[in-house]
Amino acid sequence: MYFNNYVVVTIFLFLGVILPVVALTFGRLLRPYKPVEEKYTTYESGNEPVGEGQVRFNIRYYLFALMFVIFDVETVFLYPWAVAYKQLGLFALVEMCIFVGLLIIGLLYAWKKKVLQWTSI
């Protein structure tokens, strides 16, 4: 019985290695290969690049994006709760109020630290 489990795992490992190798090999054999000097140049949306490739961004951009991601992901937790509200009862309501309260505290903290103000400096 145990030997049969090892055989199944070995087959899956074998297939997990062989199938991507075969797919990539067929892709390499079937794709068109026409090297041209223009294909090796750098471009930005079909245009020739202008300026320096390394640009320094303001840290506020990353903080603003992080705040968006945090509050965007939290709405994913609110939706299933809202759909199943009647079945969950009072305990889930209290838990969700605590959760939303923590989100509001986080938002107020970010507001106090002026993370949400966008300045061009």
CSV table of C-alpha atoms in Angstrom, one decimal:
chain,number,residue,atom,x,y,z
A,1,MET,CA,0.0,0.0,0.0
A,2,TYR,CA,2.8,2.5,0.9
A,3,PHE,CA,4.8,1.6,-2.1
A,4,ASN,CA,1.8,2.5,-4.3
A,5,ASN,CA,1.8,6.0,-2.8
A,6,TYR,CA,5.5,6.5,-3.7
A,7,VAL,CA,4.8,5.3,-7.3
A,8,VAL,CA,2.1,7.9,-7.6
A,9,VAL,CA,4.3,10.7,-6.2
A,10,THR,CA,7.2,9.6,-8.5
A,11,ILE,CA,4.9,9.7,-11.5
A,12,PHE,CA,3.7,13.2,-10.7
A,13,LEU,CA,7.2,14.4,-10.1
A,14,PHE,CA,8.3,12.9,-13.4
A,15,LEU,CA,5.4,14.6,-15.2
A,16,GLY,CA,6.0,17.9,-13.4
A,17,VAL,CA,9.5,17.9,-14.9
A,18,ILE,CA,8.9,16.4,-18.3
A,19,LEU,CA,5.8,18.3,-19.4
A,20,PRO,CA,7.3,21.8,-19.1
A,21,VAL,CA,10.5,20.7,-20.8
A,22,VAL,CA,8.6,19.2,-23.7
A,23,ALA,CA,6.4,22.3,-24.0
A,24,LEU,CA,9.3,24.6,-24.0
A,25,THR,CA,11.2,22.4,-26.5
A,26,PHE,CA,8.2,22.3,-28.9
A,27,GLY,CA,7.9,26.1,-28.5
A,28,ARG,CA,11.5,26.6,-29.4
A,29,LEU,CA,11.2,24.4,-32.4
A,30,LEU,CA,8.0,25.9,-33.7
A,31,ARG,CA,8.6,29.6,-33.2
A,32,PRO,CA,10.0,31.8,-36.0
A,33,TYR,CA,13.6,32.7,-35.6
A,34,LYS,CA,14.5,35.8,-37.6
A,35,PRO,CA,17.1,37.8,-35.7
A,36,VAL,CA,17.3,41.4,-36.8
A,37,GLU,CA,19.3,44.2,-35.3
A,38,GLU,CA,16.2,46.3,-34.6
A,39,LYS,CA,14.8,43.5,-32.3
A,40,TYR,CA,17.7,43.9,-29.9
A,41,THR,CA,17.2,47.6,-29.3
A,42,THR,CA,15.5,48.9,-26.2
A,43,TYR,CA,12.1,50.6,-26.6
A,44,GLU,CA,9.4,52.0,-24.5
A,45,SER,CA,5.9,51.3,-25.8
A,46,GLY,CA,7.2,51.3,-29.4
A,47,ASN,CA,9.2,54.5,-29.0
A,48,GLU,CA,12.8,55.1,-28.6
A,49,PRO,CA,13.8,55.7,-25.0
A,50,VAL,CA,14.5,59.3,-23.9
A,51,GLY,CA,16.4,60.2,-20.8
A,52,GLU,CA,18.0,58.1,-18.1
A,53,GLY,CA,16.7,54.6,-17.4
A,54,GLN,CA,17.1,54.9,-13.6
A,55,VAL,CA,14.5,57.4,-12.2
A,56,ARG,CA,14.2,58.0,-8.5
A,57,PHE,CA,10.6,58.1,-7.2
A,58,ASN,CA,9.4,59.9,-4.2
A,59,ILE,CA,8.8,57.6,-1.2
A,60,ARG,CA,5.3,59.0,-0.9
A,61,TYR,CA,4.4,57.2,-4.1
A,62,TYR,CA,5.1,53.8,-2.5
A,63,LEU,CA,3.3,54.7,0.7
A,64,PHE,CA,0.3,55.9,-1.2
A,65,ALA,CA,0.3,52.6,-3.3
A,66,LEU,CA,0.7,50.5,-0.1
A,67,MET,CA,-2.2,52.3,1.5
A,68,PHE,CA,-4.3,51.6,-1.6
A,69,VAL,CA,-3.4,47.9,-1.6
A,70,ILE,CA,-4.1,47.5,2.2
A,71,PHE,CA,-7.6,49.1,1.9
A,72,ASP,CA,-8.4,47.4,-1.4
A,73,VAL,CA,-7.6,43.9,0.1
A,74,GLU,CA,-9.6,44.6,3.2
A,75,THR,CA,-12.7,45.1,1.0
A,76,VAL,CA,-12.3,41.5,-0.1
A,77,PHE,CA,-12.8,40.5,3.5
A,78,LEU,CA,-15.9,42.7,3.9
A,79,TYR,CA,-17.8,41.4,0.9
A,80,PRO,CA,-18.2,37.7,2.0
A,81,TRP,CA,-19.2,38.9,5.5
A,82,ALA,CA,-21.9,41.2,4.0
A,83,VAL,CA,-23.2,38.4,1.8
A,84,ALA,CA,-23.5,35.9,4.7
A,85,TYR,CA,-24.5,38.5,7.4
A,86,LYS,CA,-27.8,36.8,8.3
A,87,GLN,CA,-26.3,33.4,8.9
A,88,LEU,CA,-23.3,34.7,11.0
A,89,GLY,CA,-25.2,36.4,13.8
A,90,LEU,CA,-24.2,38.9,16.4
A,91,PHE,CA,-20.7,37.5,17.1
A,92,ALA,CA,-19.6,38.1,13.5
A,93,LEU,CA,-21.1,41.6,13.6
A,94,VAL,CA,-18.9,42.5,16.7
A,95,GLU,CA,-15.8,41.0,15.1
A,96,MET,CA,-16.4,43.0,11.9
A,97,CYS,CA,-16.9,46.2,13.9
A,98,ILE,CA,-13.6,45.6,15.6
A,99,PHE,CA,-12.0,44.9,12.2
A,100,VAL,CA,-13.4,48.1,10.6
A,101,GLY,CA,-12.4,50.0,13.8
A,102,LEU,CA,-8.8,48.9,13.3
A,103,LEU,CA,-9.0,50.0,9.7
A,104,ILE,CA,-10.3,53.4,10.7
A,105,ILE,CA,-7.5,53.7,13.3
A,106,GLY,CA,-5.0,52.8,10.6
A,107,LEU,CA,-6.5,55.4,8.2
A,108,LEU,CA,-6.4,58.1,10.9
A,109,TYR,CA,-2.8,57.3,11.7
A,110,ALA,CA,-1.9,57.6,8.0
A,111,TRP,CA,-3.8,60.8,7.8
A,112,LYS,CA,-2.0,62.2,10.8
A,113,LYS,CA,1.4,61.2,9.3
A,114,LYS,CA,0.3,63.0,6.1
A,115,VAL,CA,0.8,59.9,4.0
A,116,LEU,CA,-2.3,60.7,2.0
A,117,GLN,CA,-1.2,64.2,1.0
A,118,TRP,CA,0.4,64.2,-2.4
A,119,THR,CA,3.0,66.9,-3.0
A,120,SER,CA,5.2,67.3,-6.0
A,121,ILE,CA,8.4,67.9,-4.0
